mmCIF file of C-alpha atoms in Angstrom:
data_model
loop_
_atom_site.group_PDB
_atom_site.id
_atom_site.type_symbol
_atom_site.label_atom_id
_atom_site.label_comp_id
_atom_site.label_asym_id
_atom_site.label_seq_id
_atom_site.Cartn_x
_atom_site.Cartn_y
_atom_site.Cartn_z
ATOM 1 C CA MET A 1 -4.885 -21.134 -20.046
ATOM 2 C CA ALA A 2 -2.123 -19.790 -22.290
ATOM 3 C CA LEU A 3 -3.663 -16.314 -22.368
ATOM 4 C CA ALA A 4 -3.894 -16.362 -18.566
ATOM 5 C CA LEU A 5 -0.179 -17.186 -18.348
ATOM 6 C CA THR A 6 0.851 -14.402 -20.735
ATOM 7 C CA PRO A 7 0.904 -11.621 -18.085
ATOM 8 C CA VAL A 8 2.787 -13.881 -15.674
ATOM 9 C CA VAL A 9 5.460 -14.563 -18.295
ATOM 10 C CA TRP A 10 5.804 -10.950 -19.479
ATOM 11 C CA PHE A 11 5.490 -9.155 -16.150
ATOM 12 C CA VAL A 12 6.998 -11.669 -13.700
ATOM 13 C CA ALA A 13 9.149 -14.355 -15.339
ATOM 14 C CA ILE A 14 10.973 -12.209 -17.912
ATOM 15 C CA PRO A 15 11.817 -9.316 -15.529
ATOM 16 C CA PHE A 16 12.890 -11.824 -12.877
ATOM 17 C CA GLY A 17 15.016 -13.920 -15.248
ATOM 18 C CA HIS A 18 16.653 -11.028 -17.068
ATOM 19 C CA GLY A 19 16.737 -8.383 -14.330
ATOM 20 C CA VAL A 20 16.729 -9.894 -10.844
ATOM 21 C CA VAL A 21 18.867 -12.943 -11.695
ATOM 22 C CA PRO A 22 21.758 -10.907 -13.215
ATOM 23 C CA TRP A 23 21.650 -8.522 -10.242
ATOM 24 C CA ALA A 24 21.732 -11.436 -7.771
ATOM 25 C CA LEU A 25 24.566 -13.117 -9.682
ATOM 26 C CA SER A 26 26.538 -9.874 -9.632
ATOM 27 C CA LEU A 27 26.470 -9.966 -5.827
ATOM 28 C CA LEU A 28 28.310 -13.308 -5.746
ATOM 29 C CA THR A 29 31.697 -11.861 -6.719
ATOM 30 C CA GLN A 30 33.500 -8.563 -6.943
ATOM 31 C CA ARG A 31 31.937 -5.907 -9.144
ATOM 32 C CA PHE A 32 34.818 -4.513 -11.180
ATOM 33 C CA GLY A 33 34.727 -0.772 -11.754
ATOM 34 C CA TRP A 34 32.409 -0.085 -8.828
ATOM 35 C CA ILE A 35 33.350 2.403 -6.157
ATOM 36 C CA GLY A 36 31.407 1.664 -2.999
ATOM 37 C CA ASN A 37 27.868 0.869 -4.086
ATOM 38 C CA ARG A 38 28.014 2.778 -7.365
ATOM 39 C CA PRO A 39 29.259 1.874 -10.813
ATOM 40 C CA GLY A 40 32.119 3.833 -12.300
ATOM 41 C CA LEU A 41 31.186 6.277 -15.030
ATOM 42 C CA LEU A 42 32.481 3.977 -17.791
ATOM 43 C CA TYR A 43 30.298 1.095 -16.564
ATOM 44 C CA LEU A 44 27.134 3.157 -17.014
ATOM 45 C CA ILE A 45 27.496 2.485 -20.759
ATOM 46 C CA GLY A 46 26.056 -0.980 -19.964
ATOM 47 C CA LEU A 47 22.685 0.655 -19.392
ATOM 48 C CA LEU A 48 22.454 1.437 -23.123
ATOM 49 C CA PRO A 49 22.100 -2.222 -24.230
ATOM 50 C CA VAL A 50 19.827 -2.801 -21.213
ATOM 51 C CA ALA A 51 17.525 0.025 -22.364
ATOM 52 C CA ILE A 52 17.589 -1.118 -26.007
ATOM 53 C CA GLY A 53 16.970 -4.751 -25.025
ATOM 54 C CA SER A 54 14.091 -3.732 -22.752
ATOM 55 C CA ALA A 55 12.516 -1.554 -25.447
ATOM 56 C CA CYS A 56 12.826 -4.378 -27.973
ATOM 57 C CA LEU A 57 11.167 -6.839 -25.576
ATOM 58 C CA VAL A 58 8.268 -4.428 -25.106
ATOM 59 C CA TRP A 59 8.024 -4.107 -28.908
ATOM 60 C CA VAL A 60 7.953 -7.905 -29.291
ATOM 61 C CA MET A 61 5.236 -8.167 -26.629
ATOM 62 C CA ILE A 62 3.053 -5.439 -28.141
ATOM 63 C CA HIS A 63 3.487 -6.789 -31.664
ATOM 64 C CA GLY A 64 2.763 -10.360 -30.563
ATOM 65 C CA LEU A 65 -0.350 -9.366 -28.623
ATOM 66 C CA SER A 66 -1.600 -7.294 -31.552
ATOM 67 C CA ARG A 67 -1.413 -10.409 -33.738
ATOM 68 C CA ALA A 68 -3.126 -12.680 -31.188
ATOM 69 C CA ALA A 69 -6.436 -12.299 -33.041
ATOM 70 C CA ASP A 70 -4.839 -14.059 -36.053
ATOM 71 C CA LEU A 71 -4.172 -17.188 -33.996
ATOM 72 C CA PRO A 72 -6.566 -20.150 -33.953
ATOM 73 C CA LYS A 73 -9.148 -19.876 -31.174
ATOM 74 C CA ARG A 74 -8.094 -23.221 -29.678
ATOM 75 C CA ILE A 75 -4.660 -22.799 -28.131
ATOM 76 C CA ASP A 76 -2.261 -25.718 -28.425
ATOM 77 C CA LEU A 77 0.711 -25.482 -26.058
ATOM 78 C CA SER A 78 3.261 -27.070 -28.384
ATOM 79 C CA TRP A 79 6.590 -25.844 -29.732
ATOM 80 C CA LYS A 80 5.187 -25.592 -33.267
ATOM 81 C CA PRO A 81 4.406 -21.989 -34.217
ATOM 82 C CA LYS A 82 0.826 -21.341 -35.296
ATOM 83 C CA LEU A 83 1.638 -18.072 -37.016
ATOM 84 C CA LEU A 84 4.772 -16.897 -38.787
ATOM 85 C CA LEU A 85 5.370 -13.255 -37.912
ATOM 86 C CA ARG A 86 7.249 -11.160 -40.476
ATOM 87 C CA GLN A 87 6.418 -7.598 -39.442
ATOM 88 C CA GLY A 88 7.481 -5.438 -36.521
ATOM 89 C CA PRO A 89 10.668 -6.619 -34.827
ATOM 90 C CA PHE A 90 10.555 -9.832 -36.872
ATOM 91 C CA ARG A 91 11.537 -7.795 -39.970
ATOM 92 C CA PHE A 92 15.030 -7.487 -38.522
ATOM 93 C CA THR A 93 15.587 -10.923 -37.001
ATOM 94 C CA ARG A 94 13.721 -14.210 -36.771
ATOM 95 C CA ASN A 95 14.413 -14.207 -33.036
ATOM 96 C CA PRO A 96 13.926 -10.688 -31.646
ATOM 97 C CA MET A 97 13.066 -11.963 -28.178
ATOM 98 C CA TYR A 98 16.280 -13.988 -27.906
ATOM 99 C CA ALA A 99 18.304 -11.082 -29.293
ATOM 100 C CA SER A 100 16.727 -8.698 -26.766
ATOM 101 C CA GLU A 101 17.368 -11.042 -23.851
ATOM 102 C CA LEU A 102 21.004 -11.471 -24.891
ATOM 103 C CA MET A 103 21.349 -7.696 -25.159
ATOM 104 C CA LEU A 104 20.005 -7.348 -21.608
ATOM 105 C CA TRP A 105 22.504 -9.845 -20.197
ATOM 106 C CA PHE A 106 25.385 -8.249 -22.110
ATOM 107 C CA GLY A 107 24.421 -4.812 -20.786
ATOM 108 C CA TRP A 108 24.094 -6.090 -17.222
ATOM 109 C CA SER A 109 27.526 -7.753 -17.421
ATOM 110 C CA ILE A 110 29.061 -4.404 -18.395
ATOM 111 C CA PHE A 111 27.043 -2.366 -15.903
ATOM 112 C CA TYR A 112 27.795 -4.654 -12.958
ATOM 113 C CA GLY A 113 31.376 -5.313 -14.070
ATOM 114 C CA SER A 114 30.665 -8.900 -13.136
ATOM 115 C CA ILE A 115 32.478 -11.972 -14.413
ATOM 116 C CA VAL A 116 29.611 -14.180 -13.164
ATOM 117 C CA VAL A 117 27.019 -12.218 -15.156
ATOM 118 C CA LEU A 118 29.327 -12.392 -18.192
ATOM 119 C CA ILE A 119 29.478 -16.192 -17.751
ATOM 120 C CA GLY A 120 25.660 -16.149 -17.564
ATOM 121 C CA PHE A 121 25.588 -14.194 -20.842
ATOM 122 C CA VAL A 122 27.911 -16.700 -22.553
ATOM 123 C CA THR A 123 25.838 -19.606 -21.210
ATOM 124 C CA LEU A 124 22.651 -17.971 -22.480
ATOM 125 C CA CYS A 125 24.322 -17.469 -25.891
ATOM 126 C CA ALA A 126 25.046 -21.206 -26.073
ATOM 127 C CA LEU A 127 21.488 -22.097 -25.029
ATOM 128 C CA VAL A 128 19.935 -19.668 -27.519
ATOM 129 C CA SER A 129 22.177 -20.998 -30.286
ATOM 130 C CA PHE A 130 20.966 -24.541 -29.556
ATOM 131 C CA LEU A 131 17.299 -23.467 -29.419
ATOM 132 C CA VAL A 132 17.486 -21.417 -32.618
ATOM 133 C CA ARG A 133 19.034 -24.302 -34.556
ATOM 134 C CA ARG A 134 16.309 -26.628 -33.305
ATOM 135 C CA GLU A 135 13.517 -24.156 -34.086
ATOM 136 C CA GLU A 136 14.880 -23.444 -37.582
ATOM 137 C CA ARG A 137 15.163 -27.167 -38.306
ATOM 138 C CA ASP A 138 11.545 -27.707 -37.153
ATOM 139 C CA LEU A 139 10.308 -24.778 -39.249
ATOM 140 C CA ALA A 140 12.123 -26.069 -42.345
ATOM 141 C CA ARG A 141 10.563 -29.492 -41.810
ATOM 142 C CA GLN A 142 7.116 -27.932 -41.435
#
């Protein structure tokens, strides 16, 4: 079941949550720095963290799938990790997926010049901070 959901998460849920949602939120209020339907030249700099965040998410996905053979054959859908990854993007941070998602939201907030997307970024930062503390506490206990 979990392997069947993997493509849905990576190719539907993540692009929707970190691409479509920021775009839709940016439509709710004024887009600062936009002239007509185009961003000002300075706001294009927001595409750099979007590109880096996207590339990092792809790296996390490829690295995770390449290590899937190391997982137990019976998949348990719990919060406890079955495998501690230390290579690939995990060499740089314990949470490369969270870091990549935050980078996407930060880039979108710049690109769209949107206060609402910036509020979404700050909210996501708070949520990620809570989740990371919980995950680290659980890992230390384990």
